[in-house]
Structures are given as C-alpha cells and as structure tokens.
Amino acid sequence: MGMIRWTAPSHEKPRSITILGSTGSVGQSTADIVDRDPESYNVEALVAGNSVEGLADQARRLRARLAVVANPQRYRALKDALAGTSIEAAAGPEAVVEAASRPADWVMAAIVGFAGLESTLVAARRGAMVALANKEALVCAGRLMMEAVEQSGGMLLPVDSEHNAIFQVFEASQRHAIDRLVLTGSGGPFRDWSLEEMASATPEQALAHPNWDMGPKISIDSATMMNKGLEFIEANLLFGLPPEQIEIVIHRQSVIHSMVAYRDGSVLAQLGTPDMRVPISHALGWPARIDGPAARLDFTDLAPLTFERPDSSRFPSLRLAREALVLGGFAPIVLNAANEVAVAAFLARRIGFLDIARIVEDVLAASSAPTAPVESLQQVHAADLEARGRAEEAIRRHSLTN
Ligand SMILES: NC(=O)c1ccc[n+]([C@@H]2O[C@H](COP(=O)([O-])OP(=O)(O)OC[C@H]3O[C@@H](n4cnc5c(N)ncnc54)[C@H](OP(=O)(O)O)[C@@H]3O)[C@@H](O)[C@H]2O)c1
C-alpha cells in the first residue's frame, strides 16, 4: 500500500483557491479564514448545493470569479442574487465539476458525502493541492484518488482534524519506524448511553455533539461512530499503514487530535482547541504556518485528559468499517452508500438510531461487491447506486416489520 507524498510547493502569494461546499460548516470556516486576510487569496470559485443567498453573500465578500449552485433550479435565484456584480453564475452538477477544474492552486473539498466525489477527483487529477475534508470521496475512490495525485503531481492535504494532526507529526521518511497511528475520537453524544437509551434516541439528540459544531451528516456519523470508522479507512489510505497499525482511542476532551507512536517509544501528538479552523488554517497555509483565528489552548484551564477503548458492542459501525477495509475492493463503497441512505432515513424519522448500523450491516452482508480493485469512476458510481437501492429495500423491509 502506498501513501501520499507531500512535496512542498513554493509558497506564492496570493494563493488562488476554490471552495467546494463553501456554505457548509467546513466551507464557512474556510471562508472565514480567507475573509480575514483577503490580500493573500484570489478566490476562483465557490460551490454550494442549494443555499443561494449564503453563496452569493460569500461570493461578493470574497470577490469570487465564479459561484456555482448544484441544484439547476436555483440558477435564476443565484443570477438575481449576484446582479450588479461581475461574478459569473452557473448551476448544475456539470458546473460543479467545471468549477473544480478551473485553475485554482488550492481546492477545499468540503461537499458532504458521495456527491463530492467527482469534483474532488477532478481537482486531484489536474494537480491541485486538494485540502480534503470530504472523507466519503476518499473512502469510495481511494485508489483512484491516490493514482490521480501520483500521476498529476498534485497533493491531498488532510483536513479532517485527526488526519491533519497525524500529518503534522508524521515523519514520512521514518514510516518504517512507526509503531502505530492513534486516532482519537470524542465518542460522540451517546458515549455514555446504554443500548436501550440509544434505541429511542431522536435526531435532535444525535445532532447535539458535545465538542464539535458540524453539519448534520457527520454529526450523526459521530453519534454512531461510523465517522471514526470512515476515518480509519481514510488513515489507511493517506498514510499507507495497515489496519492492525491503526488504533482508535476515545478521548472525551478533544484536545489531542491524534498521534503517531514511533518504535523508539516516542509518541507525537498534535493539540488544539476543537475548532476546524485549526486544521483548515494548517492546510490553507501549508507548507507555511499562517495566523489562525481559533482560540488558543490554555493548559492551566484544561480538564484532565482521559483515554478509553471504544465499545464496539454499542458502536458496531467501527467493526463494519474495519471489515469493509479488510474486504477491500468495492466494499467501502457499499459501506458508505448504505450509511448515507440510512443516516438520511434516520434524520427523516423513518428508522431508529440503532437501525442505521443494522441497515449498513445487512447491505454489506448481502453484497456481492467484488474485492478486485476499483478501476474507474463509472464502476464507483454503479456500485454506489446498487448499494443505495439495497439500502432503500432494507429500510422498506424494516419499516414493514416495525
Ligand atoms: N463539519 C466538520 O467539522 C467536519 C470535520 C471533518 C470533516 N468533515 C467532512 O467535511 C465534509 C463537509 O462536512 P460539513 O459538516 O461541512 O457539511 P455541511 O455543513 O452539511 O455542508 C455541506 C456542503 O456541501 C454542499 N453540498 C451538499 N450537496 C451538494 C451537492 N450535491 N453538490 C454541491 N454541493 C453540495 C452544501 O451546500 P448547501 O449549503 O447549499 O446545502 C454545503 O456547502 C464532509 O465530508 C464531512 O465528513 C467535516
């Protein structure tokens, strides 16, 4: 298994950037950092799904060249919202991909879920520095993504706080001397709940993350701990270490964002307040360090730091993600698709909280997804579509029996 090679480019200012998913939680945090130092950035394109007002407002503020909304029916509204400016407006999935192909040096990939795959891949294929928040894209098309950066000379800069933390303390030349990667996780809002309590958990309760303020999909993934499972696969791909060298530890305070343990006994950690503007600032400035707006860590004010093993009987998603990684081939695509469908069904109150992992497990178990390597984006789309169909069937079956 390979790993990403990170070669520092010359740090030219202003850096030209594009933000895919600019109106979301990660996207807004990125825009906030850019907005504080406008001289350092030229904004090529901003992309949203539906949120025309937020997008137009950002585009004006950041003086973007192009604003794109994925929903084609929102084109007129976007055009109107940008009236009187020279900002180009476009809409539709093709326009999203076109935005990613525009020549920005640095692209924030922060569209949520599988919907962000194609644009992220396009940016990687043209050799951009891709700041990767959209972990689902990597989980589904890891091999294609890794090949894309290798062939284009581009780069994936990890933005997920755990992978960004590892990136900051990862000595690539000493990879052979790494004992293990330690991914930390807060444990989510249900870390102390019993299975009986979780069975009747509502979307509101699951969305209330104790430490991080995030979009709805990743918040639910944090509650099931599928988020940690997806991150497990992400760590394997980015850093090229096998599953047995990746450990997950529950660390309630979210102060240590992850660690690398070396064979000489040293453990290097990255610390900070739980604010995504820390890893985003790191990726936005890399290889330089820029000023970041996040609150400083005050050690004298910290609660004691605690570490626990995750409980995979209450959080089966961890085991499911590990199984999908070990199965390889198309299994991670099936895992991700079933999870996206099940999370949406839970948010729509069609299924209960514990059913999310049950649906994923059923779809994975019934899947005959090949274990041969994924060769093309078309294959990824076909496998995703099929798994979504199976997940919908499982949800319908489930609704009939409840
Ligand atoms: N939030 C965090 O703290 C965090 C931390 C680590 C990793 N991540 C990862 O970062 C990604 C984004 O998470 P988030 O929490 O920022 O999500 P979010 O708040 O839900 O934002 C998602 C963004 O994607 C846009 N979008 C949705 N569907 C789209 C489509 N089909 N085409 C184009 N744009 C689309 C949304 O536009 P609208 O606003 O118009 O809907 C929004 O800008 C996820 O993969 C997540 O796992 C997030």
GROMACS .gro file of C-alpha atoms and ligand atoms in nm:
model
  450
    1MET     CA    1   0.000   0.000   0.000
    2GLY     CA    2   0.137   0.338  -0.098
    3MET     CA    3   0.085   0.666   0.075
    4ILE     CA    4   0.059   1.024  -0.027
    5ARG     CA    5   0.385   1.203  -0.096
    6TRP     CA    6   0.384   1.561   0.018
    7THR     CA    7   0.623   1.788  -0.166
    8ALA     CA    8   0.613   2.146  -0.056
    9PRO     CA    9   0.541   2.390  -0.340
   10SER     CA   10   0.691   2.735  -0.333
   11HIS     CA   11   0.452   2.938  -0.123
   12GLU     CA   12   0.336   3.205  -0.361
   13LYS     CA   13   0.102   3.480  -0.256
   14PRO     CA   14  -0.172   3.540  -0.333
   15ARG     CA   15  -0.276   3.177  -0.345
   16SER     CA   16  -0.563   3.106  -0.583
   17ILE     CA   17  -0.830   2.896  -0.418
   18THR     CA   18  -1.165   2.728  -0.475
   19ILE     CA   19  -1.404   2.615  -0.203
   20LEU     CA   20  -1.633   2.323  -0.289
   21GLY     CA   21  -1.913   2.319  -0.031
   22SER     CA   22  -1.845   2.677   0.076
   23THR     CA   23  -2.179   2.723   0.255
   24GLY     CA   24  -2.135   2.423   0.485
   25SER     CA   25  -1.967   2.401   0.822
   26VAL     CA   26  -1.613   2.340   0.688
   27GLY     CA   27  -1.677   2.570   0.391
   28GLN     CA   28  -1.782   2.861   0.612
   29SER     CA   29  -1.483   2.811   0.840
   30THR     CA   30  -1.257   2.822   0.534
   31ALA     CA   31  -1.428   3.135   0.403
   32ASP     CA   32  -1.387   3.295   0.745
   33ILE     CA   33  -1.010   3.245   0.742
   34VAL     CA   34  -0.985   3.378   0.386
   35ASP     CA   35  -1.200   3.677   0.472
   36ARG     CA   36  -0.960   3.780   0.750
   37ASP     CA   37  -0.666   3.808   0.508
   38PRO     CA   38  -0.812   3.886   0.164
   39GLU     CA   39  -0.479   4.007   0.021
   40SER     CA   40  -0.337   3.656   0.047
   41TYR     CA   41  -0.601   3.482  -0.166
   42ASN     CA   42  -0.767   3.504  -0.505
   43VAL     CA   43  -1.095   3.317  -0.493
   44GLU     CA   44  -1.157   3.136  -0.820
   45ALA     CA   45  -1.483   2.953  -0.743
   46LEU     CA   46  -1.731   2.887  -0.465
   47VAL     CA   47  -1.974   2.595  -0.481
   48ALA     CA   48  -2.291   2.516  -0.283
   49GLY     CA   49  -2.574   2.264  -0.311
   50ASN     CA   50  -2.885   2.483  -0.269
   51SER     CA   51  -2.801   2.777  -0.044
   52VAL     CA   52  -2.810   3.060  -0.294
   53GLU     CA   53  -2.825   3.352  -0.050
   54GLY     CA   54  -2.529   3.232   0.157
   55LEU     CA   55  -2.332   3.156  -0.156
   56ALA     CA   56  -2.398   3.492  -0.319
   57ASP     CA   57  -2.307   3.672   0.001
   58GLN     CA   58  -1.978   3.482   0.027
   59ALA     CA   59  -1.902   3.541  -0.342
   60ARG     CA   60  -1.944   3.916  -0.301
   61ARG     CA   61  -1.743   3.930   0.020
   62LEU     CA   62  -1.456   3.716  -0.108
   63ARG     CA   63  -1.471   3.865  -0.460
   64ALA     CA   64  -1.501   3.523  -0.623
   65ARG     CA   65  -1.485   3.489  -1.001
   66LEU     CA   66  -1.745   3.212  -1.020
   67ALA     CA   67  -2.031   3.097  -0.797
   68VAL     CA   68  -2.197   2.761  -0.863
   69VAL     CA   69  -2.509   2.606  -0.716
   70ALA     CA   70  -2.550   2.232  -0.777
   71ASN     CA   71  -2.929   2.242  -0.795
   72PRO     CA   72  -3.007   2.362  -1.151
   73GLN     CA   73  -3.343   2.501  -1.038
   74ARG     CA   74  -3.161   2.757  -0.823
   75TYR     CA   75  -2.982   2.916  -1.120
   76ARG     CA   76  -3.222   3.208  -1.164
   77ALA     CA   77  -3.214   3.288  -0.792
   78LEU     CA   78  -2.833   3.284  -0.793
   79LYS     CA   79  -2.817   3.505  -1.101
   80ASP     CA   80  -3.053   3.754  -0.933
   81ALA     CA   81  -2.860   3.747  -0.609
   82LEU     CA   82  -2.540   3.833  -0.799
   83ALA     CA   83  -2.698   4.108  -1.011
   84GLY     CA   84  -2.478   4.415  -1.041
   85THR     CA   85  -2.154   4.221  -0.988
   86SER     CA   86  -1.916   4.071  -1.242
   87ILE     CA   87  -1.928   3.734  -1.065
   88GLU     CA   88  -2.014   3.455  -1.304
   89ALA     CA   89  -2.306   3.232  -1.201
   90ALA     CA   90  -2.360   2.871  -1.301
   91ALA     CA   91  -2.571   2.577  -1.187
   92GLY     CA   92  -2.599   2.202  -1.214
   93PRO     CA   93  -2.372   1.905  -1.139
   94GLU     CA   94  -2.161   1.966  -1.453
   95ALA     CA   95  -2.097   2.322  -1.340
   96VAL     CA   96  -1.975   2.187  -1.003
   97VAL     CA   97  -1.720   1.970  -1.184
   98GLU     CA   98  -1.627   2.261  -1.412
   99ALA     CA   99  -1.564   2.478  -1.104
  100ALA     CA  100  -1.324   2.214  -0.968
  101SER     CA  101  -1.141   2.203  -1.299
  102ARG     CA  102  -1.074   2.578  -1.302
  103PRO     CA  103  -0.711   2.664  -1.236
  104ALA     CA  104  -0.702   2.727  -0.860
  105ASP     CA  105  -0.379   2.614  -0.687
  106TRP     CA  106  -0.565   2.504  -0.375
  107VAL     CA  107  -0.908   2.345  -0.354
  108MET     CA  108  -1.105   2.284  -0.037
  109ALA     CA  109  -1.308   1.965  -0.095
  110ALA     CA  110  -1.589   2.014   0.158
  111ILE     CA  111  -1.903   1.894  -0.019
  112VAL     CA  112  -2.066   1.639   0.208
  113GLY     CA  113  -2.082   1.273   0.108
  114PHE     CA  114  -2.058   1.087  -0.220
  115ALA     CA  115  -2.189   1.396  -0.403
  116GLY     CA  116  -1.842   1.550  -0.363
  117LEU     CA  117  -1.653   1.266  -0.524
  118GLU     CA  118  -1.636   1.374  -0.885
  119SER     CA  119  -1.534   1.734  -0.824
  120THR     CA  120  -1.270   1.626  -0.571
  121LEU     CA  121  -1.129   1.375  -0.817
  122VAL     CA  122  -1.122   1.632  -1.097
  123ALA     CA  123  -0.923   1.872  -0.879
  124ALA     CA  124  -0.681   1.594  -0.783
  125ARG     CA  125  -0.641   1.487  -1.146
  126ARG     CA  126  -0.542   1.833  -1.261
  127GLY     CA  127  -0.268   1.853  -0.997
  128ALA     CA  128  -0.425   2.093  -0.746
  129MET     CA  129  -0.342   2.091  -0.377
  130VAL     CA  130  -0.664   1.936  -0.253
  131ALA     CA  131  -0.749   2.010   0.108
  132LEU     CA  132  -0.957   1.704   0.181
  133ALA     CA  133  -1.249   1.730   0.420
  134ASN     CA  134  -1.481   1.512   0.210
  135LYS     CA  135  -1.369   1.177   0.358
  136GLU     CA  136  -1.650   0.987   0.181
  137ALA     CA  137  -1.485   1.063  -0.155
  138LEU     CA  138  -1.160   0.905  -0.040
  139VAL     CA  139  -1.335   0.607   0.120
  140CYS     CA  140  -1.523   0.534  -0.206
  141ALA     CA  141  -1.249   0.604  -0.457
  142GLY     CA  142  -0.930   0.574  -0.255
  143ARG     CA  143  -0.731   0.401  -0.523
  144LEU     CA  144  -0.845   0.641  -0.799
  145MET     CA  145  -0.772   0.939  -0.579
  146MET     CA  146  -0.425   0.815  -0.487
  147GLU     CA  147  -0.345   0.742  -0.852
  148ALA     CA  148  -0.474   1.085  -0.951
  149VAL     CA  149  -0.239   1.271  -0.717
  150GLU     CA  150   0.053   1.048  -0.807
  151GLN     CA  151   0.006   1.099  -1.180
  152SER     CA  152  -0.075   1.469  -1.169
  153GLY     CA  153   0.187   1.568  -0.914
  154GLY     CA  154  -0.094   1.708  -0.701
  155MET     CA  155  -0.149   1.655  -0.332
  156LEU     CA  156  -0.408   1.565  -0.073
  157LEU     CA  157  -0.377   1.776   0.240
  158PRO     CA  158  -0.579   1.613   0.518
  159VAL     CA  159  -0.833   1.848   0.678
  160ASP     CA  160  -1.017   1.601   0.898
  161SER     CA  161  -0.876   1.710   1.234
  162GLU     CA  162  -0.741   1.362   1.315
  163HIS     CA  163  -0.562   1.314   0.983
  164ASN     CA  164  -0.440   1.669   0.982
  165ALA     CA  165  -0.297   1.605   1.330
  166ILE     CA  166  -0.121   1.290   1.210
  167PHE     CA  167   0.005   1.475   0.901
  168GLN     CA  168   0.163   1.736   1.128
  169VAL     CA  169   0.362   1.477   1.326
  170PHE     CA  170   0.414   1.213   1.057
  171GLU     CA  171   0.776   1.169   0.954
  172ALA     CA  172   0.728   1.025   0.605
  173SER     CA  173   1.093   0.921   0.576
  174GLN     CA  174   1.057   0.724   0.902
  175ARG     CA  175   0.741   0.540   0.806
  176HIS     CA  176   0.914   0.205   0.865
  177ALA     CA  177   0.980   0.321   1.224
  178ILE     CA  178   0.615   0.391   1.302
  179ASP     CA  179   0.458   0.158   1.554
  180ARG     CA  180   0.102   0.282   1.507
  181LEU     CA  181  -0.127   0.571   1.435
  182VAL     CA  182  -0.360   0.662   1.721
  183LEU     CA  183  -0.687   0.817   1.602
  184THR     CA  184  -0.866   0.993   1.883
  185GLY     CA  185  -1.241   1.049   1.896
  186SER     CA  186  -1.468   1.218   2.147
  187GLY     CA  187  -1.710   0.923   2.147
  188GLY     CA  188  -1.997   1.145   2.032
  189PRO     CA  189  -2.315   1.240   2.219
  190PHE     CA  190  -2.406   0.880   2.311
  191ARG     CA  191  -2.073   0.768   2.453
  192ASP     CA  192  -2.236   0.711   2.795
  193TRP     CA  193  -2.578   0.594   2.675
  194SER     CA  194  -2.698   0.237   2.709
  195LEU     CA  195  -2.824   0.045   2.405
  196GLU     CA  196  -3.180   0.079   2.540
  197GLU     CA  197  -3.142   0.457   2.557
  198MET     CA  198  -2.988   0.474   2.211
  199ALA     CA  199  -3.276   0.271   2.067
  200SER     CA  200  -3.512   0.563   2.123
  201ALA     CA  201  -3.266   0.847   2.050
  202THR     CA  202  -3.408   1.129   1.839
  203PRO     CA  203  -3.232   1.314   1.554
  204GLU     CA  204  -3.210   1.623   1.780
  205GLN     CA  205  -3.025   1.425   2.048
  206ALA     CA  206  -2.795   1.262   1.793
  207LEU     CA  207  -2.715   1.601   1.632
  208ALA     CA  208  -2.606   1.752   1.965
  209HIS     CA  209  -2.233   1.677   1.953
  210PRO     CA  210  -2.059   1.751   2.284
  211ASN     CA  211  -1.743   1.914   2.139
  212TRP     CA  212  -1.774   1.995   1.768
  213ASP     CA  213  -2.017   2.207   1.570
  214MET     CA  214  -2.059   2.026   1.236
  215GLY     CA  215  -2.301   1.956   0.951
  216PRO     CA  216  -2.586   1.707   1.011
  217LYS     CA  217  -2.444   1.406   0.827
  218ILE     CA  218  -2.109   1.396   1.006
  219SER     CA  219  -2.283   1.472   1.336
  220ILE     CA  220  -2.495   1.157   1.301
  221ASP     CA  221  -2.186   0.964   1.191
  222SER     CA  222  -2.017   1.082   1.510
  223ALA     CA  223  -2.310   0.956   1.718
  224THR     CA  224  -2.294   0.608   1.558
  225MET     CA  225  -1.914   0.630   1.545
  226MET     CA  226  -1.926   0.549   1.173
  227ASN     CA  227  -1.732   0.872   1.144
  228LYS     CA  228  -1.441   0.709   1.326
  229GLY     CA  229  -1.485   0.404   1.101
  230LEU     CA  230  -1.463   0.617   0.787
  231GLU     CA  231  -1.160   0.791   0.937
  232PHE     CA  232  -0.999   0.453   0.998
  233ILE     CA  233  -1.024   0.379   0.623
  234GLU     CA  234  -0.909   0.733   0.544
  235ALA     CA  235  -0.598   0.691   0.764
  236ASN     CA  236  -0.510   0.364   0.596
  237LEU     CA  237  -0.526   0.529   0.253
  238LEU     CA  238  -0.349   0.854   0.336
  239PHE     CA  239  -0.067   0.714   0.544
  240GLY     CA  240  -0.029   0.366   0.394
  241LEU     CA  241  -0.036   0.178   0.724
  242PRO     CA  242  -0.232  -0.148   0.760
  243PRO     CA  243  -0.543  -0.178   0.982
  244GLU     CA  244  -0.350  -0.350   1.262
  245GLN     CA  245  -0.130  -0.042   1.294
  246ILE     CA  246  -0.421   0.198   1.339
  247GLU     CA  247  -0.567   0.228   1.687
  248ILE     CA  248  -0.881   0.415   1.790
  249VAL     CA  249  -0.893   0.572   2.135
  250ILE     CA  250  -1.181   0.762   2.295
  251HIS     CA  251  -1.058   1.096   2.424
  252ARG     CA  252  -1.355   1.292   2.555
  253GLN     CA  253  -1.195   1.633   2.573
  254SER     CA  254  -1.097   1.658   2.201
  255VAL     CA  255  -0.770   1.830   2.289
  256ILE     CA  256  -0.532   1.576   2.137
  257HIS     CA  257  -0.649   1.541   1.779
  258SER     CA  258  -0.445   1.226   1.703
  259MET     CA  259  -0.097   1.083   1.748
  260VAL     CA  260   0.182   0.889   1.585
  261ALA     CA  261   0.363   0.634   1.803
  262TYR     CA  262   0.716   0.552   1.685
  263ARG     CA  263   0.904   0.230   1.752
  264ASP     CA  264   1.163   0.404   1.967
  265GLY     CA  265   0.887   0.473   2.219
  266SER     CA  266   0.818   0.838   2.130
  267VAL     CA  267   0.458   0.940   2.073
  268LEU     CA  268   0.400   1.267   1.885
  269ALA     CA  269   0.064   1.438   1.920
  270GLN     CA  270  -0.099   1.750   1.780
  271LEU     CA  271  -0.313   1.950   2.022
  272GLY     CA  272  -0.553   2.239   1.986
  273THR     CA  273  -0.899   2.365   2.069
  274PRO     CA  274  -1.182   2.176   1.894
  275ASP     CA  275  -1.220   2.427   1.612
  276MET     CA  276  -1.195   2.319   1.249
  277ARG     CA  277  -1.027   2.649   1.168
  278VAL     CA  278  -0.708   2.499   1.319
  279PRO     CA  279  -0.663   2.215   1.065
  280ILE     CA  280  -0.807   2.433   0.786
  281SER     CA  281  -0.552   2.708   0.862
  282HIS     CA  282  -0.278   2.447   0.858
  283ALA     CA  283  -0.389   2.318   0.517
  284LEU     CA  284  -0.454   2.666   0.376
  285GLY     CA  285  -0.108   2.791   0.461
  286TRP     CA  286   0.088   2.470   0.409
  287PRO     CA  287   0.384   2.447   0.393
  288ALA     CA  288   0.389   2.786   0.571
  289ARG     CA  289   0.214   2.848   0.903
  290ILE     CA  290  -0.040   3.131   0.886
  291ASP     CA  291  -0.226   3.325   1.155
  292GLY     CA  292  -0.537   3.135   1.260
  293PRO     CA  293  -0.845   3.274   1.437
  294ALA     CA  294  -0.912   2.977   1.670
  295ALA     CA  295  -0.893   3.024   2.047
  296ARG     CA  296  -0.556   2.937   2.199
  297LEU     CA  297  -0.528   2.631   2.415
  298ASP     CA  298  -0.493   2.727   2.780
  299PHE     CA  299  -0.328   2.432   2.953
  300THR     CA  300  -0.395   2.561   3.302
  301ASP     CA  301  -0.764   2.571   3.220
  302LEU     CA  302  -0.792   2.217   3.078
  303ALA     CA  303  -0.994   1.938   3.231
  304PRO     CA  304  -0.792   1.621   3.294
  305LEU     CA  305  -0.729   1.435   2.969
  306THR     CA  306  -0.881   1.087   2.960
  307PHE     CA  307  -0.842   0.792   2.723
  308GLU     CA  308  -1.064   0.485   2.685
  309ARG     CA  309  -1.112   0.194   2.450
  310PRO     CA  310  -1.412   0.225   2.217
  311ASP     CA  311  -1.703  -0.008   2.289
  312SER     CA  312  -1.776  -0.189   1.964
  313SER     CA  313  -2.079  -0.370   2.107
  314ARG     CA  314  -2.264  -0.040   2.145
  315PHE     CA  315  -2.100   0.109   1.835
  316PRO     CA  316  -2.092  -0.169   1.572
  317SER     CA  317  -2.015   0.079   1.293
  318LEU     CA  318  -1.648   0.068   1.393
  319ARG     CA  319  -1.636  -0.305   1.327
  320LEU     CA  320  -1.830  -0.267   0.999
  321ALA     CA  321  -1.587  -0.009   0.866
  322ARG     CA  322  -1.290  -0.225   0.963
  323GLU     CA  323  -1.450  -0.523   0.785
  324ALA     CA  324  -1.510  -0.316   0.472
  325LEU     CA  325  -1.149  -0.202   0.472
  326VAL     CA  326  -1.018  -0.556   0.512
  327LEU     CA  327  -1.255  -0.686   0.240
  328GLY     CA  328  -1.128  -0.410   0.012
  329GLY     CA  329  -1.236  -0.363  -0.349
  330PHE     CA  330  -1.588  -0.224  -0.365
  331ALA     CA  331  -1.683  -0.295  -0.002
  332PRO     CA  332  -1.604   0.058   0.126
  333ILE     CA  333  -1.834   0.200  -0.146
  334VAL     CA  334  -2.115  -0.028  -0.024
  335LEU     CA  335  -2.047   0.069   0.338
  336ASN     CA  336  -2.058   0.438   0.257
  337ALA     CA  337  -2.367   0.426   0.034
  338ALA     CA  338  -2.568   0.220   0.284
  339ASN     CA  339  -2.462   0.454   0.561
  340GLU     CA  340  -2.558   0.771   0.369
  341VAL     CA  341  -2.902   0.627   0.290
  342ALA     CA  342  -2.955   0.506   0.648
  343VAL     CA  343  -2.843   0.838   0.801
  344ALA     CA  344  -3.087   1.027   0.575
  345ALA     CA  345  -3.366   0.783   0.675
  346PHE     CA  346  -3.289   0.837   1.044
  347LEU     CA  347  -3.293   1.216   1.001
  348ALA     CA  348  -3.628   1.179   0.822
  349ARG     CA  349  -3.751   0.971   1.121
  350ARG     CA  350  -3.812   0.666   0.901
  351ILE     CA  351  -3.586   0.443   1.113
  352GLY     CA  352  -3.448   0.443   1.466
  353PHE     CA  353  -3.093   0.529   1.565
  354LEU     CA  354  -2.971   0.171   1.612
  355ASP     CA  355  -3.121   0.077   1.275
  356ILE     CA  356  -2.854   0.282   1.097
  357ALA     CA  357  -2.582   0.026   1.172
  358ARG     CA  358  -2.827  -0.264   1.119
  359ILE     CA  359  -2.907  -0.142   0.767
  360VAL     CA  360  -2.537  -0.099   0.688
  361GLU     CA  361  -2.462  -0.446   0.822
  362ASP     CA  362  -2.748  -0.604   0.620
  363VAL     CA  363  -2.642  -0.435   0.297
  364LEU     CA  364  -2.276  -0.525   0.347
  365ALA     CA  365  -2.362  -0.886   0.430
  366ALA     CA  366  -2.590  -0.926   0.125
  367SER     CA  367  -2.349  -0.752  -0.109
  368SER     CA  368  -2.158  -0.949  -0.366
  369ALA     CA  369  -1.939  -0.648  -0.436
  370PRO     CA  370  -1.616  -0.759  -0.600
  371THR     CA  371  -1.298  -0.749  -0.395
  372ALA     CA  372  -1.096  -0.671  -0.709
  373PRO     CA  373  -0.954  -0.317  -0.715
  374VAL     CA  374  -1.179  -0.036  -0.833
  375GLU     CA  375  -1.064   0.073  -1.179
  376SER     CA  376  -1.290   0.359  -1.284
  377LEU     CA  377  -1.526   0.629  -1.168
  378GLN     CA  378  -1.807   0.458  -1.364
  379GLN     CA  379  -1.756   0.144  -1.153
  380VAL     CA  380  -1.771   0.352  -0.836
  381HIS     CA  381  -2.099   0.513  -0.947
  382ALA     CA  382  -2.252   0.176  -1.039
  383ALA     CA  383  -2.157   0.017  -0.707
  384ASP     CA  384  -2.283   0.320  -0.515
  385LEU     CA  385  -2.616   0.316  -0.697
  386GLU     CA  386  -2.668  -0.054  -0.642
  387ALA     CA  387  -2.587  -0.029  -0.271
  388ARG     CA  388  -2.825   0.265  -0.233
  389GLY     CA  389  -3.103   0.057  -0.389
  390ARG     CA  390  -3.031  -0.228  -0.148
  391ALA     CA  391  -3.027   0.007   0.149
  392GLU     CA  392  -3.365   0.151   0.046
  393GLU     CA  393  -3.503  -0.203   0.019
  394ALA     CA  394  -3.365  -0.287   0.364
  395ILE     CA  395  -3.529   0.026   0.507
  396ARG     CA  396  -3.866  -0.065   0.348
  397ARG     CA  397  -3.842  -0.422   0.480
  398HIS     CA  398  -3.751  -0.285   0.816
  399SER     CA  399  -4.045  -0.038   0.817
  400LEU     CA  400  -4.284  -0.324   0.737
  401THR     CA  401  -4.164  -0.530   1.031
  402ASN     CA  402  -4.183  -0.243   1.282
  403LIG     N1  403  -1.800   1.983   0.986
  403LIG     C1  404  -1.687   1.943   1.033
  403LIG     O1  405  -1.641   1.990   1.137
  403LIG     C2  406  -1.607   1.837   0.959
  403LIG     C3  407  -1.491   1.788   1.017
  403LIG     C4  408  -1.416   1.694   0.947
  403LIG     C5  409  -1.458   1.650   0.823
  403LIG     N2  410  -1.573   1.699   0.770
  403LIG     C6  411  -1.616   1.650   0.639
  403LIG     O2  412  -1.633   1.761   0.553
  403LIG     C7  413  -1.741   1.739   0.463
  403LIG     C8  414  -1.839   1.854   0.479
  403LIG     O3  415  -1.894   1.848   0.609
  403LIG     P1  416  -1.980   1.967   0.670
  403LIG     O4  417  -2.004   1.931   0.811
  403LIG     O5  418  -1.914   2.096   0.637
  403LIG     O6  419  -2.115   1.950   0.587
  403LIG     P2  420  -2.236   2.053   0.572
  403LIG     O7  421  -2.230   2.157   0.677
  403LIG     O8  422  -2.359   1.973   0.557
  403LIG     O9  423  -2.202   2.126   0.432
  403LIG     C9  424  -2.203   2.056   0.311
  403LIG    C10  425  -2.170   2.148   0.196
  403LIG    O10  426  -2.183   2.073   0.075
  403LIG    C11  427  -2.278   2.141  -0.011
  403LIG     N3  428  -2.346   2.040  -0.091
  403LIG    C12  429  -2.432   1.945  -0.048
  403LIG     N4  430  -2.470   1.867  -0.151
  403LIG    C13  431  -2.407   1.915  -0.261
  403LIG    C14  432  -2.405   1.877  -0.398
  403LIG     N5  433  -2.477   1.774  -0.444
  403LIG     N6  434  -2.326   1.947  -0.483
  403LIG    C15  435  -2.252   2.053  -0.439
  403LIG     N7  436  -2.252   2.093  -0.310
  403LIG    C16  437  -2.327   2.025  -0.223
  403LIG    C17  438  -2.370   2.213   0.084
  403LIG    O11  439  -2.441   2.316   0.020
  403LIG     P3  440  -2.579   2.376   0.085
  403LIG    O12  441  -2.536   2.462   0.200
  403LIG    O13  442  -2.637   2.455  -0.023
  403LIG    O14  443  -2.660   2.259   0.126
  403LIG    C18  444  -2.266   2.267   0.183
  403LIG    O15  445  -2.197   2.376   0.127
  403LIG    C19  446  -1.799   1.602   0.499
  403LIG    O16  447  -1.746   1.506   0.414
  403LIG    C20  448  -1.750   1.579   0.641
  403LIG    O17  449  -1.732   1.443   0.672
  403LIG    C21  450  -1.648   1.791   0.836
   0.00000   0.00000   0.00000
